[in-house]
Structure formats: C-alpha cells, structure tokens
Coordinates of C-alpha atoms and ligand atoms in Angstrom, one line a residue:
M1 CA 17.7 24.9 -13.7
S2 CA 21.5 24.5 -13.2
L3 CA 23.5 27.3 -11.6
P4 CA 25.4 29.4 -14.1
T5 CA 28.7 27.7 -14.8
I6 CA 31.2 31.0 -15.5
D7 CA 34.8 30.7 -14.9
P8 CA 35.3 33.9 -13.2
T9 CA 38.8 34.5 -14.6
T10 CA 37.5 34.7 -18.2
T11 CA 34.6 37.4 -17.4
K12 CA 35.9 41.2 -18.7
A13 CA 35.8 42.3 -15.2
W14 CA 38.1 39.8 -13.9
E15 CA 40.7 41.0 -16.6
A16 CA 39.9 44.7 -15.5
L17 CA 40.5 44.0 -12.0
T18 CA 43.6 42.4 -12.9
S19 CA 45.0 45.3 -14.5
H20 CA 43.4 47.7 -12.0
Y21 CA 45.0 45.6 -9.1
E22 CA 48.4 46.6 -10.4
K23 CA 47.4 50.2 -10.1
I24 CA 46.0 50.4 -6.5
K25 CA 48.2 47.5 -4.9
E26 CA 50.6 50.1 -3.5
A27 CA 48.4 52.7 -2.7
H28 CA 48.0 53.8 1.0
L29 CA 44.5 53.9 2.8
K30 CA 46.0 57.2 4.2
D31 CA 46.2 58.9 0.7
L32 CA 43.0 57.1 -0.2
F33 CA 41.3 59.1 2.6
A34 CA 43.2 62.0 1.6
Q35 CA 42.1 62.2 -2.0
H36 CA 38.5 61.2 -1.1
P37 CA 37.8 62.7 2.4
D38 CA 34.0 61.3 1.7
R39 CA 35.0 57.9 1.6
A40 CA 33.5 57.1 4.7
N41 CA 30.2 58.0 3.4
T42 CA 30.4 56.4 0.1
L43 CA 32.1 53.5 1.4
S44 CA 29.8 52.4 3.9
I45 CA 26.1 51.0 4.5
A46 CA 23.6 51.8 6.7
W47 CA 21.0 49.2 7.0
N48 CA 18.6 48.9 10.2
D49 CA 20.4 48.5 13.3
F50 CA 23.5 47.9 11.4
Y51 CA 26.5 50.3 9.9
V52 CA 28.8 48.6 7.8
D53 CA 32.1 50.5 7.2
Y54 CA 34.4 48.8 4.5
S55 CA 36.2 52.4 3.7
K56 CA 39.1 51.1 5.6
N57 CA 39.5 48.7 2.8
R58 CA 42.2 49.0 -0.1
I59 CA 39.6 49.7 -2.8
D60 CA 38.5 52.8 -4.4
E61 CA 35.2 53.7 -6.6
T62 CA 36.7 52.0 -9.3
T63 CA 37.4 49.1 -7.7
K64 CA 34.1 48.7 -6.3
K65 CA 32.6 49.2 -9.7
L66 CA 34.7 46.3 -11.4
L67 CA 34.0 43.9 -8.2
I68 CA 30.2 44.4 -8.8
D69 CA 30.8 43.9 -12.6
L70 CA 32.2 40.8 -11.8
A71 CA 29.3 39.8 -9.6
K72 CA 27.0 40.6 -12.5
E73 CA 28.9 39.0 -15.2
V74 CA 29.0 35.8 -13.2
Q75 CA 25.5 36.0 -13.1
L76 CA 24.9 36.2 -9.4
E77 CA 21.4 37.8 -9.9
K78 CA 19.9 34.6 -11.6
A79 CA 21.9 32.6 -9.2
I80 CA 19.8 34.3 -6.1
T81 CA 17.0 33.8 -8.1
Q82 CA 17.5 30.1 -8.4
Y83 CA 18.9 30.2 -4.6
F84 CA 15.7 31.4 -3.0
G85 CA 13.3 29.9 -5.5
G86 CA 14.3 26.2 -4.3
D87 CA 16.1 25.2 -7.5
V88 CA 18.4 22.1 -7.1
I89 CA 21.5 24.3 -6.7
N90 CA 23.1 21.5 -4.6
E91 CA 23.7 19.6 -8.1
T92 CA 26.6 17.0 -6.5
E93 CA 23.9 15.8 -3.7
G94 CA 20.7 16.4 -5.8
R95 CA 19.2 18.8 -3.1
A96 CA 17.6 22.3 -3.4
V97 CA 19.1 24.9 -0.3
L98 CA 16.8 26.3 1.6
H99 CA 17.7 27.2 5.0
T100 CA 16.1 30.5 4.1
A101 CA 12.7 28.9 4.0
L102 CA 13.1 28.4 8.0
R103 CA 13.0 32.3 9.0
V104 CA 9.9 33.5 6.1
P105 CA 6.9 34.7 7.7
S106 CA 4.5 31.6 8.5
N107 CA 2.1 32.9 5.5
Q108 CA 4.1 33.0 3.1
N109 CA 4.7 30.2 0.2
V110 CA 8.2 28.5 -0.6
E111 CA 7.8 25.3 -3.0
V112 CA 10.1 22.3 -3.6
D113 CA 9.0 19.8 -6.0
G114 CA 5.8 21.6 -6.2
K115 CA 4.7 21.7 -2.5
N116 CA 4.8 24.2 -0.3
V117 CA 7.5 23.7 2.4
I118 CA 6.1 26.1 4.7
T119 CA 3.3 24.1 6.2
E120 CA 5.6 21.5 7.4
V121 CA 7.9 23.8 8.7
N122 CA 5.4 25.7 10.5
A123 CA 4.4 22.4 12.2
V124 CA 7.7 21.7 13.3
K125 CA 8.0 25.2 14.9
E126 CA 4.5 24.8 16.5
N127 CA 6.1 21.6 18.2
I128 CA 9.4 23.5 19.2
K129 CA 7.8 26.2 20.7
A130 CA 5.5 24.0 22.9
F131 CA 7.9 21.6 23.6
S132 CA 10.4 24.5 24.9
N133 CA 7.5 26.2 26.9
Q134 CA 6.8 22.9 28.7
I135 CA 10.5 22.2 29.6
I136 CA 11.0 25.6 30.7
S137 CA 7.9 26.1 32.8
G138 CA 8.6 22.5 33.9
A139 CA 5.4 21.2 33.3
L140 CA 7.3 18.5 31.1
K141 CA 8.9 16.7 34.0
G142 CA 11.6 13.7 34.1
Y143 CA 10.9 10.3 35.5
T144 CA 11.1 11.0 39.4
G145 CA 8.7 13.9 38.5
K146 CA 11.3 16.6 39.2
A147 CA 11.7 19.4 36.7
F148 CA 14.4 19.4 34.3
T149 CA 17.3 21.8 35.1
D150 CA 19.8 20.8 32.4
I151 CA 19.7 20.3 28.8
V152 CA 22.6 18.2 26.7
N153 CA 22.8 18.5 23.1
I154 CA 24.6 15.9 21.8
G155 CA 25.7 16.8 18.1
I156 CA 28.8 17.7 15.9
G157 CA 29.6 20.1 13.1
G158 CA 26.6 21.9 12.1
S159 CA 24.6 19.9 14.7
D160 CA 26.6 21.6 17.6
L161 CA 28.3 24.7 16.5
G162 CA 25.3 26.9 15.7
P163 CA 23.1 26.0 18.7
A164 CA 26.6 26.5 21.1
M165 CA 27.5 29.7 19.4
I166 CA 24.0 31.1 19.5
T167 CA 23.3 30.1 22.9
E168 CA 26.7 31.4 24.3
S169 CA 25.8 34.7 22.2
L170 CA 22.6 34.8 23.7
A171 CA 23.8 34.0 27.3
F172 CA 22.3 37.4 28.6
Y173 CA 18.8 36.3 27.7
K174 CA 19.2 32.9 29.0
N175 CA 16.5 31.2 31.3
H176 CA 17.6 29.0 34.3
L177 CA 18.2 26.1 32.2
N178 CA 21.6 24.8 31.9
V179 CA 22.7 23.8 28.7
H180 CA 25.6 21.6 27.7
F181 CA 27.3 20.6 24.5
I182 CA 28.7 17.4 23.8
S183 CA 30.4 16.7 20.3
N184 CA 33.7 15.2 20.1
V185 CA 34.1 11.5 20.0
D186 CA 36.7 12.2 22.8
G187 CA 35.3 10.1 25.5
D188 CA 36.6 12.4 27.9
H189 CA 34.3 15.0 26.5
V190 CA 31.4 13.0 27.2
H191 CA 32.5 11.8 30.8
Q192 CA 33.6 15.2 31.6
N193 CA 30.1 16.4 30.9
L194 CA 27.9 13.7 32.6
K195 CA 30.0 14.0 35.6
G196 CA 28.2 16.6 37.1
L197 CA 24.8 16.0 35.9
N198 CA 21.7 14.5 37.9
P199 CA 20.0 11.9 35.7
E200 CA 16.4 12.8 36.9
T201 CA 16.3 16.0 35.6
T202 CA 18.6 16.1 32.3
L203 CA 17.0 16.2 28.9
F204 CA 19.3 14.8 26.1
V205 CA 18.7 16.4 22.6
V206 CA 20.7 14.4 20.4
V207 CA 20.8 16.2 17.2
S208 CA 22.1 14.7 13.7
K209 CA 20.7 15.2 10.2
T210 CA 21.9 12.0 9.2
F211 CA 21.7 10.1 12.4
S212 CA 24.7 7.9 11.0
T213 CA 27.4 10.2 12.5
Q214 CA 30.0 8.4 14.8
E215 CA 30.7 11.1 17.0
T216 CA 27.0 11.5 17.7
L217 CA 26.1 8.1 17.9
S218 CA 28.8 7.2 20.3
N219 CA 28.2 9.9 22.4
A220 CA 24.2 9.5 22.4
T221 CA 24.8 5.5 23.4
T222 CA 27.6 6.8 25.9
A223 CA 25.0 9.0 27.5
R224 CA 22.2 6.5 27.3
N225 CA 24.0 3.9 29.1
W226 CA 24.7 6.5 31.6
F227 CA 21.3 7.2 32.1
T228 CA 20.0 3.9 32.5
A229 CA 22.8 3.0 34.7
H230 CA 20.8 5.0 37.2
A231 CA 17.3 5.3 35.9
P232 CA 15.0 2.5 34.6
K233 CA 14.8 1.6 30.9
D234 CA 11.5 3.1 30.1
A235 CA 12.5 6.3 31.4
V236 CA 14.8 6.9 28.3
E237 CA 11.5 8.4 26.5
K238 CA 11.1 11.3 29.0
H239 CA 14.7 12.0 28.9
F240 CA 15.7 11.7 25.1
V241 CA 14.5 13.4 22.1
A242 CA 16.4 13.9 18.8
V243 CA 16.4 16.2 15.7
S244 CA 16.8 14.4 12.5
S245 CA 15.9 13.9 8.9
N246 CA 16.4 10.0 9.3
I247 CA 13.7 8.5 11.5
P248 CA 14.4 5.2 11.0
N249 CA 17.8 5.5 12.2
V250 CA 16.8 7.6 15.3
T251 CA 14.0 4.7 16.0
D252 CA 16.2 1.9 15.8
F253 CA 18.6 4.0 18.4
G254 CA 15.3 3.8 20.6
I255 CA 14.1 7.1 20.8
A256 CA 10.1 7.4 20.1
E257 CA 8.8 8.8 16.9
E258 CA 6.9 11.4 18.8
N259 CA 9.9 12.5 20.2
I260 CA 11.7 13.4 16.9
F261 CA 11.8 17.0 15.6
P262 CA 12.3 16.3 11.9
L263 CA 14.5 18.4 9.2
W264 CA 14.6 18.1 5.5
D265 CA 17.2 17.5 2.8
W266 CA 17.2 20.9 1.6
V267 CA 18.4 22.3 4.9
G268 CA 22.4 21.8 5.0
G269 CA 24.0 20.7 8.5
R270 CA 26.2 24.1 8.7
F271 CA 23.1 26.1 7.6
S272 CA 20.7 24.0 10.3
L273 CA 20.6 26.2 13.1
W274 CA 17.6 27.7 12.1
S275 CA 15.5 24.5 12.3
A276 CA 14.6 22.2 15.0
V277 CA 18.4 21.9 15.3
G278 CA 18.3 25.1 17.2
L279 CA 15.7 23.5 19.4
S280 CA 18.5 23.8 22.4
I281 CA 18.6 27.5 21.7
S282 CA 14.8 27.7 21.9
L283 CA 15.1 25.7 25.3
S284 CA 18.0 28.1 26.3
V285 CA 16.6 31.7 25.4
G286 CA 12.7 30.4 24.9
Y287 CA 10.7 30.2 21.5
E288 CA 10.2 34.2 21.3
N289 CA 14.3 34.8 21.4
F290 CA 14.6 32.0 18.7
E291 CA 11.9 33.5 16.6
A292 CA 13.5 36.9 16.6
L293 CA 16.5 35.3 15.4
L294 CA 14.9 33.9 12.7
E295 CA 13.2 37.1 12.1
G296 CA 16.6 39.0 12.1
A297 CA 17.8 36.5 9.4
Y298 CA 14.7 36.9 7.2
E299 CA 15.2 40.5 7.2
M300 CA 18.9 40.3 5.9
D301 CA 17.8 37.7 3.6
E302 CA 15.0 40.4 1.9
H303 CA 17.9 43.1 1.8
F304 CA 20.1 40.6 0.2
K305 CA 17.4 39.5 -2.2
N306 CA 15.9 43.1 -3.2
T307 CA 18.9 45.6 -2.7
P308 CA 21.2 46.8 -5.5
F309 CA 24.5 45.0 -5.7
E310 CA 26.1 48.6 -4.9
E311 CA 24.4 48.7 -1.4
N312 CA 24.0 44.8 -0.6
I313 CA 26.0 44.1 2.2
P314 CA 26.6 40.5 1.8
V315 CA 27.5 41.2 -2.2
V316 CA 29.7 43.8 -1.1
L317 CA 31.3 42.3 1.8
G318 CA 31.9 38.7 -0.2
M319 CA 33.2 40.7 -3.2
L320 CA 35.9 42.3 -0.5
S321 CA 37.0 38.9 0.0
I322 CA 37.1 37.9 -3.5
W323 CA 39.4 41.0 -4.2
Y324 CA 41.6 40.2 -1.5
N325 CA 41.8 36.2 -1.6
N326 CA 42.2 36.1 -5.8
F327 CA 44.1 40.0 -6.4
F328 CA 46.2 40.3 -3.1
E329 CA 46.1 36.8 -2.9
A330 CA 45.8 37.1 0.9
E331 CA 45.7 33.6 2.5
S332 CA 43.1 34.2 5.4
E333 CA 40.5 36.5 6.9
A334 CA 40.2 37.5 10.9
I335 CA 36.9 37.9 12.4
I336 CA 37.3 39.7 15.6
P337 CA 33.9 40.2 17.8
Y338 CA 34.3 43.1 20.4
S339 CA 31.5 40.8 22.6
Q340 CA 32.9 38.2 24.8
Y341 CA 29.4 36.5 24.3
L342 CA 30.6 36.0 20.7
H343 CA 33.2 33.8 21.3
R344 CA 32.3 31.1 19.3
L345 CA 31.6 32.9 15.9
P346 CA 34.8 32.5 14.4
A347 CA 34.7 28.6 15.1
Y348 CA 31.1 28.6 13.8
L349 CA 32.1 30.4 10.6
Q350 CA 35.0 28.2 10.2
Q351 CA 32.8 25.6 9.3
G352 CA 30.0 27.6 7.6
I353 CA 32.6 29.3 5.2
M354 CA 35.6 26.7 4.7
E355 CA 33.2 23.4 4.8
S356 CA 31.1 25.5 2.1
N357 CA 34.0 27.2 -0.4
G358 CA 37.2 24.7 0.3
K359 CA 36.8 23.5 -3.1
S360 CA 38.9 23.0 -5.9
V361 CA 36.9 21.4 -8.7
D362 CA 34.4 24.1 -10.4
R363 CA 30.8 23.7 -11.3
N364 CA 31.7 22.1 -15.0
G365 CA 33.7 19.2 -12.8
D366 CA 37.1 20.8 -13.8
S367 CA 40.0 21.6 -11.9
I368 CA 40.4 25.2 -10.5
T369 CA 43.0 27.4 -11.5
Y370 CA 42.5 29.9 -8.8
Q371 CA 42.3 30.3 -5.2
T372 CA 38.8 29.5 -3.6
G373 CA 37.7 29.5 0.0
T374 CA 39.5 31.4 2.8
I375 CA 40.9 30.3 5.9
I376 CA 38.8 31.6 8.8
W377 CA 40.1 32.5 12.4
G378 CA 39.5 34.9 15.2
E379 CA 39.0 35.6 18.8
P380 CA 37.1 38.3 20.5
G381 CA 38.7 41.7 21.0
T382 CA 40.5 42.8 23.4
N383 CA 41.9 39.6 24.1
A384 CA 42.9 39.1 20.3
Q385 CA 44.7 42.1 20.5
H386 CA 47.2 40.5 23.6
A387 CA 47.4 37.2 21.1
F388 CA 47.9 37.8 17.5
F389 CA 47.6 41.1 16.8
Q390 CA 51.1 41.8 16.6
L391 CA 51.2 39.6 13.4
I392 CA 48.3 41.7 11.9
H393 CA 49.8 44.8 12.6
Q394 CA 53.8 44.4 11.8
G395 CA 53.8 40.8 10.4
T396 CA 54.7 40.0 6.8
K397 CA 51.3 38.8 5.9
L398 CA 48.4 40.5 4.6
I399 CA 45.2 39.7 6.4
P400 CA 42.1 41.8 6.0
A401 CA 40.2 41.8 9.6
E402 CA 36.5 42.3 10.4
F403 CA 35.6 44.3 13.5
I404 CA 31.9 43.9 15.0
G405 CA 31.1 46.0 17.8
F406 CA 27.9 46.9 19.5
K407 CA 27.0 50.4 20.4
K408 CA 25.3 49.4 23.8
S409 CA 26.5 46.7 26.2
L410 CA 23.8 44.2 27.8
F411 CA 25.0 45.6 31.5
E412 CA 24.8 48.9 30.7
D413 CA 28.4 49.4 32.4
Q414 CA 29.4 52.3 30.4
E415 CA 32.7 52.7 31.9
H416 CA 33.8 49.1 30.6
Q417 CA 31.8 49.7 27.2
D418 CA 33.6 52.6 26.3
K419 CA 36.9 51.2 27.0
L420 CA 36.1 48.2 25.3
M421 CA 34.8 50.3 22.2
A422 CA 37.8 52.5 22.6
N423 CA 39.9 49.6 21.6
F424 CA 37.7 48.6 18.8
F425 CA 37.7 52.0 16.9
A426 CA 41.7 52.5 17.6
Q427 CA 42.8 48.9 16.2
T428 CA 40.9 49.6 12.9
E429 CA 42.8 53.3 13.0
A430 CA 46.1 51.9 13.8
L431 CA 45.8 49.2 11.5
M432 CA 45.3 51.8 8.6
N433 CA 47.5 54.4 9.8
G434 CA 50.3 52.7 11.1
K435 CA 53.2 54.7 12.5
T436 CA 56.0 56.4 10.7
E437 CA 59.4 56.8 10.8
T438 CA 59.4 60.5 12.0
E439 CA 56.3 59.8 14.4
V440 CA 58.8 57.1 15.7
L441 CA 61.3 59.2 16.0
E442 CA 59.4 62.2 17.7
E443 CA 57.9 59.8 20.4
L444 CA 61.6 58.5 21.3
K445 CA 62.9 61.8 21.5
T446 CA 60.5 62.3 24.6
K447 CA 61.9 59.3 26.1
N448 CA 65.5 60.6 27.3
L449 CA 67.3 58.1 25.1
S450 CA 70.7 58.1 23.6
D451 CA 70.7 59.0 19.8
T452 CA 72.8 55.7 19.0
A453 CA 69.9 54.2 21.2
I454 CA 66.8 55.7 19.2
K455 CA 68.9 54.8 15.8
K456 CA 68.7 51.0 17.1
L457 CA 64.9 51.2 18.0
T458 CA 63.5 53.1 15.4
P459 CA 63.1 50.6 12.7
F460 CA 60.9 47.7 15.3
K461 CA 58.7 50.5 16.1
I462 CA 57.8 51.7 12.3
F463 CA 54.1 50.4 11.8
E464 CA 53.6 50.3 8.0
G465 CA 49.9 50.4 8.4
N466 CA 47.8 50.0 5.3
K467 CA 46.2 47.0 6.8
P468 CA 42.4 46.5 5.6
T469 CA 39.6 46.4 7.7
T470 CA 36.0 46.2 7.7
T471 CA 33.9 47.6 10.5
V472 CA 30.6 46.3 11.5
L473 CA 28.8 48.4 14.3
I474 CA 25.1 47.2 15.5
D475 CA 23.1 48.7 17.9
K476 CA 23.1 45.8 20.5
L477 CA 23.5 42.4 20.6
T478 CA 20.0 40.9 20.3
P479 CA 18.6 37.8 19.1
K480 CA 17.1 39.6 16.2
S481 CA 20.7 41.6 15.4
L482 CA 22.4 38.4 15.8
G483 CA 20.0 36.7 13.5
A484 CA 20.8 39.5 10.7
L485 CA 24.8 39.3 11.5
V486 CA 25.0 35.5 10.8
A487 CA 22.7 35.5 7.6
I488 CA 25.1 38.2 6.3
Y489 CA 27.8 35.5 6.5
E490 CA 25.8 32.7 5.0
Q491 CA 24.9 34.9 2.3
R492 CA 28.2 36.0 1.4
I493 CA 29.4 32.3 1.3
F494 CA 27.0 31.8 -1.5
V495 CA 28.1 34.9 -3.4
Q496 CA 31.8 34.1 -3.3
G497 CA 30.6 30.4 -4.1
I498 CA 28.7 31.7 -7.1
V499 CA 32.0 33.9 -8.4
W500 CA 34.6 31.2 -7.7
N501 CA 31.9 28.7 -9.8
I502 CA 32.0 26.0 -7.2
F503 CA 29.3 24.1 -5.4
S504 CA 29.4 25.7 -1.6
Y505 CA 26.7 23.0 -0.5
D506 CA 28.3 19.8 -0.4
Q507 CA 31.3 18.4 1.5
W508 CA 32.8 15.5 0.1
G509 CA 36.0 16.5 1.5
V510 CA 35.0 15.0 4.7
E511 CA 34.4 11.5 3.6
L512 CA 37.9 10.0 3.4
G513 CA 39.1 10.8 6.5
K514 CA 35.7 9.1 7.7
Q515 CA 36.3 6.2 5.5
L516 CA 39.7 5.3 6.7
A517 CA 39.0 5.9 10.5
T518 CA 36.3 3.1 10.3
K519 CA 39.2 1.0 8.7
I520 CA 41.4 1.8 11.0
L521 CA 38.9 1.8 14.1
S522 CA 38.5 -2.0 13.1
E523 CA 41.9 -2.6 12.9
I524 CA 42.7 -1.6 16.3
N525 CA 39.4 -3.7 17.5
N526 CA 41.5 -6.7 16.2
S527 CA 44.5 -5.7 16.9
Q528 CA 45.5 -6.2 13.3
V529 CA 47.2 -3.6 11.5
S530 CA 48.0 -3.5 7.9
N531 CA 48.2 -1.9 4.6
H532 CA 49.4 1.5 5.9
D533 CA 52.2 3.5 4.5
A534 CA 55.4 3.3 6.8
S535 CA 54.6 6.2 8.9
T536 CA 50.8 5.6 9.8
Q537 CA 52.0 1.8 10.4
E538 CA 54.5 2.5 12.8
L539 CA 52.1 5.0 14.8
L540 CA 49.4 2.6 14.7
N541 CA 52.2 0.0 16.2
Q542 CA 53.1 2.7 18.7
Y543 CA 49.4 3.1 20.0
L544 CA 48.7 -0.5 20.2
N545 CA 51.8 -1.5 21.9
T546 CA 51.3 0.8 24.7
Ligands
LIG1 O1 31.7 17.6 8.7 C1 30.4 17.1 7.8 C2 29.3 16.9 8.4 O2 28.5 16.2 7.3 C3 28.7 18.4 8.4 O3 28.6 18.9 7.5 C4 27.5 17.8 9.1 O4 27.2 19.3 9.9 C5 28.4 17.4 10.4 O5 28.9 16.3 9.6 C6 27.2 16.8 11.3 O6 26.4 15.7 10.7 P1 24.8 15.5 11.2 O7 24.3 16.1 11.7 O8 24.5 14.6 9.7 O9 25.3 14.3 12.5

C-alpha cells in the first residue's frame, strides 16, 4: 500500500498553525515561562534513562496541539504502520524500509514479500558475532600467523559515517584493535592511513551496499595493491572481507563468497549501521556491545510505535523541526553534543537528515511549494561555544539548537563533569533569557567606566535571548543509550518526511554529480576536454596544464 500523499499546506492544522504563528511569533520564552511556571513539566518527556526537555522552545500548549493535529491529519499513524509492516514505502526504488527489523529481538517475525526476514538477519548476526570473537581473541590470524591488530573500514556515506561515528562514540568501550576509516577518493586519505600499517596484522573490511561506488572500489583496490606488494596474493582472502548486497561484484573484485557479510535492499545505506555494515563496530567494542546498541534502538522504535504522539519523543521533536522550518522559516538546526565522544554525530546526522529529506518533489510527483529538509550542523560543546555560539547568541538568524548531555561521565572525573555540565545548562539558559539593557547597564556600572563609555558599549552587550533550544539529558553514554539516541533521529527523519509529503528513502540527488565525474575522469585520462560550460572548461584546462 502506498504512503498517504497529503499536501501538508492544505490541512486544517496548517491553516490554524499559520494564524497561530502570527500570535506567538513575538512571544518571549521568558514570558511564556512566567505565564506557565509548570511549563518545564508539561513540555518534557521522561523515557527510560532519557529526559527530553523541549520547554525552551517558542511554543505553547496550543502550538503543541496544532502540531500534533498536523501529524494526525497527514496520517502519520497509518504511515508508521506501513513503515514497520514492511510496505514498499521507498516507492521510487521499489523497496521496503526495514532497518528497524535489524534490531528486533531474534524470536520476532518481520515479513517482506511473505518471508520472515528475521531468520536471515539472525544468521548474519551469528556470523558477525563469531567473526568478531575470533578476530578479537586472536584465534583468526593473518597470513604469517600473527593476530590482527588493525581493522581498516573502507566505505563511504552510510558505509563509513555510521560505523565511524559509533566507534568514536563508544571509544571508551573499545578493545585493543585499532580501527581506521578510509572513505575519501582523495589518494592522500588512503595512503596516509596505509602508511603506518603492518600488512601482516591488518584486516580490511570493504563496505559497500552496491559494491559499485567509485570511492570505495578505488580505495579497496589501492589497499589490495599495497597489501599484495608485501604479501603473497593468496593471502588476500585472510585479510579482506566485504559487507555488501552485491555478491557478484564482490567476488569479481576478488573477495571469496565465504568472506562476504550480506545485507538486503530494504536496508538503506544511511540507516545501515545496525546491519553487517556495523562489523567494524562489533570488532572494535565486541559483539555484546553491538547488540546493546541494537537493543537501545529497538526500545526507541517500540516507544515510537506505541506512544501517543503527545508523549512520543521522535514525533514531538520532528514536529518542532517542522514548526521552525515552515513557520519561523529557520534555515538550519544545530546539534551540540556535550560529549567529545560524540564529535562525529553531527556529520553522521547530516547524511541521515539531509540525504533523506533534501527533496523538492512531493509523493505525487509535483514540485513542492514549501520548505523541506533542514540544514544540520554542529560540534561538541564546549568547543562549539568558542567557535560559532556568538552567531547563535547575537546573530540575525534563528537557529534552533539541540543540546545532548550525560549526567555521568565515563572516566568519572567529577570536577570536569561539573564544569562541562555547568556550561551545558548555562548555554540554554543564556540563549533563552538573554541579557536586557537594564542588566547590561547594571553590570557596566560596576566596572569603573565613564558614562560615555557605558553608553557606547551597551548596545553590543545586549542579548535579546528567545533562542530556542531542546535539551536531551541522558544518564550515561552507553552502547544502549547511544542506540536509542540515534533511533530518535532516524524516526524523526521519517516523521518529517511524512509531513512534508516526500520520499525520504531515495537519494537521486547524488547521481548527477557522479555521472558527470565519470565523464570528466575519462576526459582527463584522454587529455581531451570538451563540451563544458566556459567556466568548467577553463578550470579543466588549468588542471591539465599544471
Ligand atoms: O551518497 C550516496 C550513497 O548512495 C549513500 O546513500 C550511501 O550511503 C553511499 O552512497 C555509499 O553507497 P554504497 O554503500 O553502495 O557504497
């Protein structure tokens, strides 16, 4: 069954939100709190070890009600059933979207075309477990009989960002294996990484769903050439494994079928870390931790499926994004994790969110007349405070920001943790309250300055505040809580895609550049550049003439 195809702007809720926006757009968060002191309780959700406070957003109870009405009017509930039920909701590629099936308990049933896919999922998980255990314990050895010390994940996009983000995020839990990620077709990336490696003790995991991606095949070929320059050719099978759904392409590349970890077409690249694409995660932190990650995501999926929209974390947060994107016309959202471990999270989410919802044609095939996908960016706090926070505090743009923090640190250095979290809480408070002219004047008067100097400085020191933030406070960074956190974002992508009436699970927009690059590469190889616009032509001439 097809997804609903309702233009959100034609709904009653949209109309009501449009006029409601006119009433609330100037309201200051400080006043909203003063009017409703219980706001922190009513606009927050406690779930397992998560506490999500969205009370510092420019909404009131009416906004929330209307946003939920909108979700209902576009038939989000029906769409969720279709999504989890394995309907072909990725219609332009003719596929179901079932990365959620990768994290259901092993005794459940999820059917695709009348077949329970969990049987195959369980079998692959068993292989991931056995292989990880053997590599970690040193039972599986390299061609000279030495245990492996280094794992090199070769992949790009979802075949890189997910495993790279998770292994970085879970670095505290990692074992002795060093994990490297090679993604860019930039030769300096692969050569820089290979430079310090010992072929006798290095395992390459080539990850590509399609096994046709230029970057990955080039890097895998370079890695194999580097390897065979040091080792006998028949040692390749001990040192190269692949994760792919394209078995013929992998065997053509020279990786034996028994060294392939399969995945399925119903797992989208940017949602694939839960599949064998997460092999390097399992190698890095052990299979038990990988399973805990899946368990956390599963629990969030259950929350998403079964919780009324009003208390549903992905629905509420997704609808808030719609509020800012479509009514306040905010262009971007910042994601600020207060954990250095999560430093790759914003980059990971950029692919998840922007590749999914950066669309301008609706599910009817018509051009869209409203804004879709938000621009996502961010860096960990407190570093971000010393980089771009100035613009969030005093710039001209409205940038809703999400703050993610943990009550406990992993090394349990309480002094650092308290400082970190003091900043975490201070920033959202400062962004909300700002600093008035009266407050600035009072402060400057204590500084022994002349009246003229005070007058001159005052406007620069005023913070208007009213900058919206959402705070996600989690007990501790564990594989399980990380799984749940990532699943929140995945389900938000779905919610927003449904409301915007777009297909979130294809990515045709990345194709044109790929096609042109193939053409230009062959022209570069033949030193014959033709039929380009004048700018590109001249740039190519400059390149070829150096
Ligand atoms: O960027 C386009 C894309 O298709 C992503 O969706 C995907 O994650 C990435 O390329 C890598 O694809 P593959 O795993 O097939 O090499």
